[in-house]
Coordinates of C-alpha atoms in Angstrom, one line a residue:
M1 CA 0.0 0.0 0.0
A2 CA 1.5 3.3 -1.1
W3 CA 2.6 5.9 1.5
P4 CA 0.2 8.7 0.2
T5 CA -2.7 6.3 0.6
L6 CA -1.7 5.6 4.2
R7 CA -1.4 9.3 4.8
L8 CA -4.9 9.9 3.6
I9 CA -6.2 7.1 5.8
A10 CA -4.4 8.6 8.7
F11 CA -5.9 12.0 7.9
I12 CA -9.4 10.6 7.9
N13 CA -8.8 8.8 11.2
G14 CA -7.5 12.0 12.6
I15 CA -10.9 13.6 11.8
F16 CA -12.6 10.7 13.6
L17 CA -10.5 11.2 16.7
I18 CA -11.2 15.0 16.8
T19 CA -14.9 14.2 16.6
L20 CA -14.5 11.7 19.4
A21 CA -12.7 14.2 21.5
I22 CA -15.5 16.7 21.0
G23 CA -18.0 14.0 21.9
M24 CA -16.4 13.7 25.3
I25 CA -17.8 17.1 26.1
G26 CA -21.2 15.3 26.5
P27 CA -20.2 13.3 29.7
M28 CA -18.5 16.5 31.1
F29 CA -21.7 18.5 30.6
T30 CA -23.6 15.6 32.2
L31 CA -21.4 15.7 35.3
F32 CA -21.9 19.5 35.7
V33 CA -25.7 18.9 35.5
F34 CA -25.5 16.3 38.3
D35 CA -23.3 18.7 40.3
R36 CA -20.3 16.3 40.2
A37 CA -17.7 18.7 38.7
A38 CA -14.9 17.0 40.6
E39 CA -15.3 14.0 38.2
V40 CA -14.8 16.1 35.1
S41 CA -11.0 16.0 35.1
P42 CA -10.6 12.4 33.7
F43 CA -12.8 13.2 30.8
A44 CA -11.0 16.5 30.2
W45 CA -7.7 14.8 30.0
S46 CA -9.1 12.0 27.8
S47 CA -10.5 14.6 25.4
L48 CA -7.3 16.5 25.3
I49 CA -5.1 13.5 24.6
T50 CA -7.6 12.3 21.9
F51 CA -7.7 15.8 20.3
I52 CA -3.9 16.1 20.2
A53 CA -3.6 12.7 18.7
G54 CA -6.2 13.5 16.0
L55 CA -4.6 16.9 15.4
S56 CA -1.2 15.3 14.8
M57 CA -2.7 13.1 12.2
I58 CA -4.2 15.9 10.2
A59 CA -1.4 18.5 10.8
R60 CA 0.3 17.8 7.4
G61 CA -3.0 18.3 5.6
K62 CA -4.9 16.1 3.2
P63 CA -2.7 14.5 0.5
Q64 CA -3.5 16.0 -2.9
D65 CA -4.5 13.9 -5.9
V66 CA -4.9 10.7 -3.8
H67 CA -8.0 8.7 -4.1
L68 CA -9.0 5.6 -2.1
R69 CA -9.6 2.5 -4.1
P70 CA -12.1 0.0 -3.0
R71 CA -9.4 -2.2 -1.5
D72 CA -8.1 0.8 0.5
M73 CA -11.5 1.0 2.1
Y74 CA -10.8 -2.3 4.0
M75 CA -7.8 -0.6 5.8
L76 CA -9.8 2.6 6.4
T77 CA -12.7 0.7 7.9
V78 CA -10.7 -1.5 10.2
S79 CA -8.2 1.2 11.3
S80 CA -10.9 3.7 12.0
W81 CA -12.9 1.4 14.3
L82 CA -9.7 0.3 16.1
M83 CA -8.4 3.9 16.5
V84 CA -11.7 5.1 17.9
C85 CA -11.8 2.2 20.4
I86 CA -8.2 2.8 21.5
F87 CA -8.9 6.4 22.6
A88 CA -12.5 5.8 23.7
A89 CA -11.1 3.5 26.4
L90 CA -9.3 6.4 28.1
P91 CA -12.3 7.7 30.1
F92 CA -12.9 4.2 31.5
M93 CA -9.3 3.8 32.5
F94 CA -9.0 7.3 34.1
T95 CA -12.4 7.4 35.8
Q96 CA -12.9 3.8 36.9
H97 CA -9.2 3.0 37.4
M98 CA -9.6 -0.1 35.2
S99 CA -6.8 -1.9 33.5
Y100 CA -6.4 -1.0 29.9
T101 CA -7.6 -4.5 29.0
D102 CA -10.9 -4.0 30.7
A103 CA -11.2 -0.4 29.4
F104 CA -10.5 -1.5 25.8
F105 CA -13.0 -4.4 26.2
E106 CA -15.7 -2.0 27.4
S107 CA -14.9 0.5 24.7
M108 CA -14.9 -2.1 21.9
S109 CA -18.2 -3.5 23.3
G110 CA -19.6 0.0 23.2
I111 CA -18.6 1.2 19.8
T112 CA -19.5 -2.2 18.2
A113 CA -22.9 -2.1 20.0
T114 CA -22.2 -5.5 21.4
G115 CA -23.3 -4.8 25.0
A116 CA -20.9 -7.2 26.8
T117 CA -19.6 -5.5 29.9
V118 CA -17.0 -5.8 32.6
L119 CA -18.5 -3.1 34.9
I120 CA -20.4 -3.9 38.1
G121 CA -22.4 -1.5 40.3
L122 CA -24.0 0.5 37.5
D123 CA -26.8 1.8 39.7
N124 CA -24.3 3.8 41.7
M125 CA -21.8 4.6 38.9
S126 CA -20.7 8.0 37.8
P127 CA -23.3 9.5 35.4
G128 CA -20.5 10.6 33.2
I129 CA -19.4 7.0 32.6
L130 CA -23.0 5.8 32.1
I131 CA -23.7 8.4 29.4
W132 CA -20.3 7.8 27.7
R133 CA -21.1 4.1 27.4
S134 CA -24.5 4.9 25.8
M135 CA -22.9 7.5 23.5
L136 CA -20.4 4.9 22.2
H137 CA -23.3 2.7 21.3
W138 CA -25.1 5.5 19.6
L139 CA -22.1 6.6 17.6
G140 CA -21.2 3.0 16.7
G141 CA -24.7 2.4 15.5
I142 CA -24.9 5.3 13.1
G143 CA -21.3 4.5 12.0
F144 CA -22.2 0.9 11.2
I145 CA -25.3 2.0 9.2
A146 CA -23.1 4.3 7.1
M147 CA -20.6 1.5 6.6
A148 CA -23.3 -1.0 5.7
V149 CA -24.9 1.3 3.1
A150 CA -22.0 3.1 1.7
I151 CA -18.9 0.9 2.0
L152 CA -19.8 -2.8 2.3
P153 CA -21.8 -3.0 -1.0
M154 CA -18.8 -1.5 -2.8
L155 CA -16.6 -4.1 -1.3
R156 CA -19.1 -6.8 -2.2
I157 CA -19.9 -7.5 1.4
G158 CA -23.3 -7.3 3.0
G159 CA -26.7 -7.4 1.3
M160 CA -27.7 -3.8 0.6
R161 CA -27.5 -4.3 -3.1
L162 CA -30.7 -6.4 -2.7
F163 CA -32.7 -3.7 -0.9
Q164 CA -33.2 -0.8 -3.3
T165 CA -36.9 -0.5 -2.8
E166 CA -38.1 1.9 -5.5
S167 CA -37.2 -0.1 -8.5
S168 CA -35.6 -3.5 -9.4
D169 CA -33.2 -1.6 -11.7
R170 CA -29.9 -1.3 -9.9
S171 CA -29.2 2.0 -11.5
D172 CA -32.1 3.4 -9.6
K173 CA -30.8 4.6 -6.3
V174 CA -32.8 5.4 -3.2
M175 CA -31.7 9.0 -3.8
P176 CA -29.5 10.4 -6.5
R177 CA -26.7 11.6 -4.3
S178 CA -25.0 9.6 -1.5
H179 CA -24.6 12.6 0.8
M180 CA -28.4 13.1 0.7
V181 CA -29.0 9.5 1.6
A182 CA -26.6 9.9 4.6
K183 CA -28.5 13.1 5.6
Y184 CA -31.9 11.4 5.6
M185 CA -30.5 8.4 7.5
A186 CA -29.0 10.7 10.1
V187 CA -32.4 12.5 10.4
A188 CA -34.2 9.1 10.8
Y189 CA -31.6 7.9 13.4
F190 CA -31.7 11.1 15.4
G191 CA -35.4 11.4 15.2
I192 CA -36.1 7.9 16.4
S193 CA -33.6 8.4 19.2
L194 CA -35.4 11.6 20.4
L195 CA -38.8 9.9 20.2
G196 CA -37.5 6.9 22.1
C197 CA -36.1 9.1 24.8
L198 CA -39.5 10.9 25.1
A199 CA -41.4 7.5 25.1
F200 CA -39.1 6.0 27.9
W201 CA -39.6 9.2 30.0
L202 CA -43.3 9.2 29.6
A203 CA -43.4 5.4 30.4
G204 CA -41.8 6.0 33.8
M205 CA -38.0 6.3 33.5
S206 CA -36.1 9.3 34.7
F207 CA -35.0 11.7 31.9
F208 CA -31.3 10.6 32.4
D209 CA -32.2 6.8 32.2
A210 CA -34.5 7.6 29.2
I211 CA -31.6 9.2 27.3
N212 CA -29.3 6.3 28.0
H213 CA -31.7 3.5 27.1
S214 CA -32.9 5.3 24.0
M215 CA -29.4 5.4 22.6
S216 CA -28.7 1.8 23.6
A217 CA -32.0 0.6 22.1
I218 CA -31.8 2.3 18.7
S219 CA -28.2 1.2 18.3
T220 CA -29.2 -2.4 19.5
G221 CA -26.3 -2.1 21.9
G222 CA -27.8 -3.1 25.3
F223 CA -25.8 -1.1 27.9
S224 CA -28.1 -0.1 30.7
T225 CA -27.8 2.2 33.7
S226 CA -28.6 -0.7 36.1
D227 CA -27.1 -4.1 36.8
L228 CA -30.7 -5.4 36.6
S229 CA -31.0 -4.0 33.1
L230 CA -34.7 -3.5 32.2
A231 CA -35.8 -5.5 35.2
K232 CA -35.2 -2.4 37.4
W233 CA -38.4 -0.9 35.9
T234 CA -41.6 -2.7 36.6
Q235 CA -43.8 -0.6 34.3
P236 CA -44.9 -2.7 31.3
A237 CA -44.9 0.5 29.2
V238 CA -41.1 0.8 29.6
H239 CA -40.6 -2.8 28.4
W240 CA -42.8 -2.3 25.3
V241 CA -41.1 0.9 24.4
A242 CA -37.8 -0.9 24.5
V243 CA -39.2 -3.6 22.2
V244 CA -40.4 -1.1 19.7
L245 CA -37.1 0.8 19.6
M246 CA -35.1 -2.4 19.3
I247 CA -37.2 -3.4 16.3
L248 CA -36.9 0.0 14.7
G249 CA -33.1 -0.2 15.1
S250 CA -33.1 -3.6 13.4
L251 CA -34.8 -2.5 10.2
P252 CA -32.9 -1.3 7.1
F253 CA -32.3 2.5 7.4
V254 CA -32.4 3.0 3.6
L255 CA -36.1 2.1 3.9
Y256 CA -36.6 5.0 6.4
V257 CA -35.1 7.2 3.7
S258 CA -37.7 6.0 1.2
T259 CA -40.4 6.6 3.9
L260 CA -39.2 10.2 4.5
R261 CA -39.4 10.8 0.8
G262 CA -43.1 9.8 0.7
N263 CA -43.0 6.1 0.0
F264 CA -44.8 5.1 3.2
G265 CA -45.2 1.5 2.2
A266 CA -41.5 0.9 1.6
V267 CA -40.8 -0.7 5.0
L268 CA -43.5 -3.3 5.0
A269 CA -43.1 -4.0 1.3
D270 CA -39.6 -5.3 1.9
Q271 CA -39.2 -9.0 1.9
Q272 CA -36.5 -8.9 4.5
V273 CA -38.6 -6.8 6.9
R274 CA -41.6 -9.1 6.5
G275 CA -39.4 -12.1 7.3
F276 CA -37.9 -10.5 10.3
L277 CA -41.2 -9.4 11.8
G278 CA -42.8 -12.8 11.0
I279 CA -40.1 -14.8 12.8
L280 CA -40.2 -12.4 15.7
L281 CA -44.0 -12.6 16.1
G282 CA -43.8 -16.4 15.7
V283 CA -41.3 -16.7 18.6
W284 CA -43.3 -14.3 20.8
L285 CA -46.5 -16.4 20.4
T286 CA -44.9 -19.8 20.6
M287 CA -42.5 -19.1 23.5
G288 CA -45.0 -16.8 25.3
T289 CA -47.6 -19.6 25.3
W290 CA -44.9 -22.0 26.6
Y291 CA -43.8 -19.6 29.3
Y292 CA -47.4 -19.0 30.4
F293 CA -48.0 -22.7 31.0
T294 CA -44.7 -23.2 32.9
T295 CA -45.1 -20.2 35.2
D296 CA -47.7 -18.5 37.3
L297 CA -47.7 -15.3 35.2
H298 CA -50.7 -13.9 33.4
W299 CA -50.5 -14.6 29.7
L300 CA -49.9 -10.9 28.8
D301 CA -47.1 -10.7 31.4
A302 CA -45.6 -13.9 30.1
L303 CA -45.8 -12.5 26.5
R304 CA -44.1 -9.3 27.7
H305 CA -41.2 -11.1 29.3
V306 CA -40.7 -13.2 26.2
A307 CA -41.1 -10.3 23.9
V308 CA -38.4 -8.2 25.6
N309 CA -35.9 -11.0 26.0
A310 CA -36.5 -12.7 22.6
T311 CA -36.4 -9.3 20.7
S312 CA -33.3 -8.3 22.6
V313 CA -31.4 -11.5 21.7
M314 CA -32.7 -11.7 18.1
T315 CA -31.9 -8.0 17.4
T316 CA -28.5 -8.6 19.2
T317 CA -29.3 -5.8 21.7
G318 CA -28.5 -7.4 25.0
F319 CA -31.1 -5.9 27.3
A320 CA -32.6 -8.4 29.8
L321 CA -35.8 -8.7 31.7
G322 CA -34.8 -11.2 34.4
D323 CA -32.3 -14.1 33.9
Y324 CA -33.7 -16.0 31.0
S325 CA -30.9 -18.6 31.3
L326 CA -32.9 -20.0 34.2
W327 CA -36.0 -20.7 32.0
G328 CA -34.8 -24.2 31.2
G329 CA -33.1 -26.0 28.3
F330 CA -35.7 -25.2 25.7
A331 CA -35.6 -21.5 26.2
G332 CA -31.8 -21.5 26.5
M333 CA -31.3 -23.3 23.2
L334 CA -33.9 -21.1 21.4
F335 CA -32.2 -17.9 22.7
F336 CA -28.8 -19.3 21.5
Y337 CA -30.3 -19.9 18.0
L338 CA -32.0 -16.4 17.9
G339 CA -28.6 -14.7 18.5
F340 CA -27.3 -16.1 15.2
I341 CA -30.3 -14.8 13.2
G342 CA -29.9 -11.1 13.9
G343 CA -31.8 -8.2 12.3
C344 CA -31.9 -6.8 8.8
S345 CA -29.0 -5.7 6.6
G346 CA -28.3 -2.0 6.8
S347 CA -29.5 -1.8 10.4
T348 CA -27.7 -1.5 13.6
A349 CA -28.3 -5.2 14.5
G350 CA -25.6 -7.9 14.2
G351 CA -25.9 -11.6 13.6
L352 CA -26.0 -13.4 10.2
K353 CA -28.9 -11.1 9.1
I354 CA -32.3 -12.3 8.0
F355 CA -31.7 -12.0 4.2
R356 CA -29.0 -14.7 4.3
F357 CA -31.4 -17.2 5.7
Q358 CA -34.1 -16.2 3.2
V359 CA -31.7 -16.5 0.3
A360 CA -30.5 -19.9 1.6
Y361 CA -34.1 -21.0 1.6
I362 CA -34.6 -19.8 -2.0
L363 CA -31.5 -21.7 -3.1
L364 CA -32.5 -24.9 -1.3
K365 CA -36.0 -24.8 -2.8
A366 CA -34.5 -24.2 -6.3
N367 CA -32.1 -27.1 -5.9
L368 CA -34.8 -29.4 -4.8
M369 CA -37.0 -28.4 -7.7
Q370 CA -34.0 -29.0 -10.0
L371 CA -33.8 -32.6 -8.7
V372 CA -37.5 -33.1 -9.6
H373 CA -37.3 -31.3 -13.0
P374 CA -33.6 -31.6 -14.2
R375 CA -34.2 -29.6 -17.4
A376 CA -36.3 -26.8 -15.9
V377 CA -35.0 -23.2 -15.8
I378 CA -35.8 -22.0 -12.3
K379 CA -35.9 -18.3 -11.7
Q380 CA -34.3 -17.2 -8.5
Q381 CA -35.3 -13.8 -7.2
Y382 CA -35.1 -12.0 -3.9
N383 CA -36.8 -8.6 -3.3
R384 CA -37.4 -8.3 -7.0
H385 CA -33.7 -8.8 -7.8
R386 CA -32.2 -11.8 -9.6
L387 CA -29.9 -13.8 -7.4
D388 CA -26.7 -13.7 -9.4
E389 CA -23.7 -15.8 -8.7
D390 CA -21.8 -12.9 -7.1
I391 CA -24.4 -12.4 -4.4
V392 CA -24.8 -16.1 -3.7
R393 CA -21.0 -16.5 -3.4
S394 CA -20.6 -13.6 -1.0
I395 CA -23.4 -15.0 1.2
L396 CA -21.9 -18.5 1.3
T397 CA -18.5 -17.2 2.0
F398 CA -19.6 -14.9 4.8
S399 CA -21.8 -17.6 6.5
F400 CA -19.0 -20.1 6.4
F401 CA -16.4 -17.8 7.9
F402 CA -18.9 -16.5 10.5
T403 CA -19.3 -20.1 11.7
I404 CA -15.6 -20.9 11.5
I405 CA -14.6 -17.8 13.5
I406 CA -17.0 -18.7 16.3
A407 CA -15.7 -22.2 16.4
V408 CA -12.0 -21.2 16.4
L409 CA -12.6 -18.4 19.0
A410 CA -14.5 -20.8 21.3
L411 CA -11.7 -23.3 21.1
A412 CA -9.1 -20.6 21.9
L413 CA -11.2 -19.5 24.9
T414 CA -11.2 -23.0 26.4
L415 CA -7.4 -22.8 26.3
C416 CA -7.8 -19.8 28.6
G417 CA -9.5 -21.9 31.2
L418 CA -13.2 -21.2 30.3
D419 CA -15.8 -24.0 30.5
W420 CA -17.3 -25.0 27.2
I421 CA -20.6 -23.3 27.7
T422 CA -19.0 -19.9 28.6
A423 CA -16.5 -20.3 25.7
L424 CA -19.0 -21.2 23.0
S425 CA -21.7 -18.8 24.1
G426 CA -19.1 -16.0 24.7
A427 CA -17.7 -16.5 21.2
A428 CA -21.1 -16.6 19.6
S429 CA -22.5 -13.6 21.5
T430 CA -19.5 -11.4 20.8
V431 CA -19.2 -12.3 17.1
A432 CA -22.9 -11.9 16.6
G433 CA -23.0 -8.8 18.7
V434 CA -25.6 -10.1 21.2
G435 CA -23.6 -9.2 24.4
P436 CA -24.6 -11.5 27.2
G437 CA -23.7 -15.2 26.8
M438 CA -25.1 -18.2 28.5
G439 CA -24.4 -19.8 31.9
P440 CA -23.8 -18.3 35.4
I441 CA -20.6 -16.4 34.5
I442 CA -21.4 -14.3 31.4
G443 CA -25.2 -14.9 31.2
P444 CA -27.8 -12.1 31.4
A445 CA -27.3 -11.9 35.2
G446 CA -23.5 -11.9 34.9
T447 CA -20.6 -9.9 33.4
Y448 CA -17.3 -10.6 31.6
A449 CA -15.3 -9.1 34.5
S450 CA -14.0 -12.4 35.9
L451 CA -12.6 -13.7 32.6
P452 CA -8.8 -13.8 32.1
D453 CA -7.2 -10.9 30.2
M454 CA -6.3 -13.1 27.2
A455 CA -9.9 -14.2 26.9
K456 CA -11.1 -10.6 26.9
W457 CA -8.6 -9.7 24.1
L458 CA -9.9 -12.7 22.1
L459 CA -13.4 -11.6 22.6
T460 CA -12.7 -8.0 21.6
L461 CA -11.3 -9.4 18.3
G462 CA -14.5 -11.4 17.9
M463 CA -16.6 -8.2 18.4
L464 CA -14.5 -6.3 15.8
M465 CA -14.7 -9.1 13.3
G466 CA -18.4 -9.7 13.8
R467 CA -19.2 -6.0 13.5
L468 CA -17.2 -5.5 10.4
E469 CA -18.7 -8.6 8.7
I470 CA -15.6 -10.9 9.0
L471 CA -14.2 -10.6 5.5
T472 CA -13.3 -6.9 6.0
V473 CA -10.8 -7.9 8.7
L474 CA -9.6 -11.2 7.2
V475 CA -8.6 -9.6 3.9
L476 CA -5.9 -7.6 5.7
F477 CA -4.1 -10.8 6.6
M478 CA -3.6 -11.7 2.9
P479 CA 0.0 -10.9 1.6
A480 CA -1.5 -9.9 -1.7
F481 CA -3.4 -7.1 0.0
W482 CA -0.1 -5.3 0.9
R483 CA 1.4 -5.6 -2.6
H484 CA 1.0 -2.6 -4.9

């Protein structure tokens, strides 16, 4: 990779760091509001260090006549997420006196909207740290949407090429200019966040808790202001608001752009959205009925508990309403499966994404039909687009490496001394972006604090790879990538 290209990538990363440094003003302002000015200093130093680092990267100016090729976007994407995580960890380290391993783990979990945490005692924690965790979720969520819509399709990763809603013609974009698409997506993201905050507040949360949970829900991150997560609030309205926000964060944001432009049926007309909502509703009804017959809860209460936890896991958010790992083997296995499914492509959710399962079903059905009618020409379409070989190959490649990464990571975690349930569920939940794993250690009632440092570093790698859709990271390890 040429030196001018690396300079341009460093310049862009410098802009990201300066933006991050400015973002640290948010927690400082929060501490002044809560009359805890004595706790501002760690954030001020973190902001200063981050700002100086960013300034040093842009000091020489933007290289002239240098353009990033599609392959350069791999390096930009990975380096920017890593750089932001490195400096976003500083407030955790300075404020909570954490080791850098723990601080980086929390930072990576925040910016990738994973929701796995090493912090305990959230109910009495500094409001500056609480708002910083939620802000990382919120910034990471909008960052991933931008990457999924603008970068991953160009790199032939992800599925956004299948989701242009206004026409089956690929030349027909959602909007003619990419910066206008970004503007409308930002408006939708910010608008839903504000409405979510208002809804949480009206449902019974304090205004501070409402802000935090709205940012966590729309980004499908899962950080809460309480160790009990959503179980701290007994009002059913709070739980249903969380469910709605998690679902909204899991839908393709390009469809919100179409909605804002007047195509009000764009969301429900999308095949991926219908599949996502159909699976979610089916899980609610099936598991809610099962939970009703196995507990003393009223059916509506049983449905609410299932809706919150099932939606949280399937959207890879990580909120919890009670410890669902205690519900028995059936529930535990179902939740484990749901974490792999994830939300829609071009959303803030993680997992394999719904469209990959739908495309796999179409391919299976076509192959079975080919066995019955060997000479038939079978038309394969998804969302009014023909499934060409390029799309099928990218889906198969991603799905294969998604599974392999989890298997290898789980095996490595057992070498760190973890039991197989903790290792497997930890690997799956971090790569898929769910957050909580299974079992008594890292389950919905536990944290990742007691894990060895090596296990935490392995899991942060899993978070990064899962969030950047695996192949974006793996390509950097190919010698051919570094040749001119």
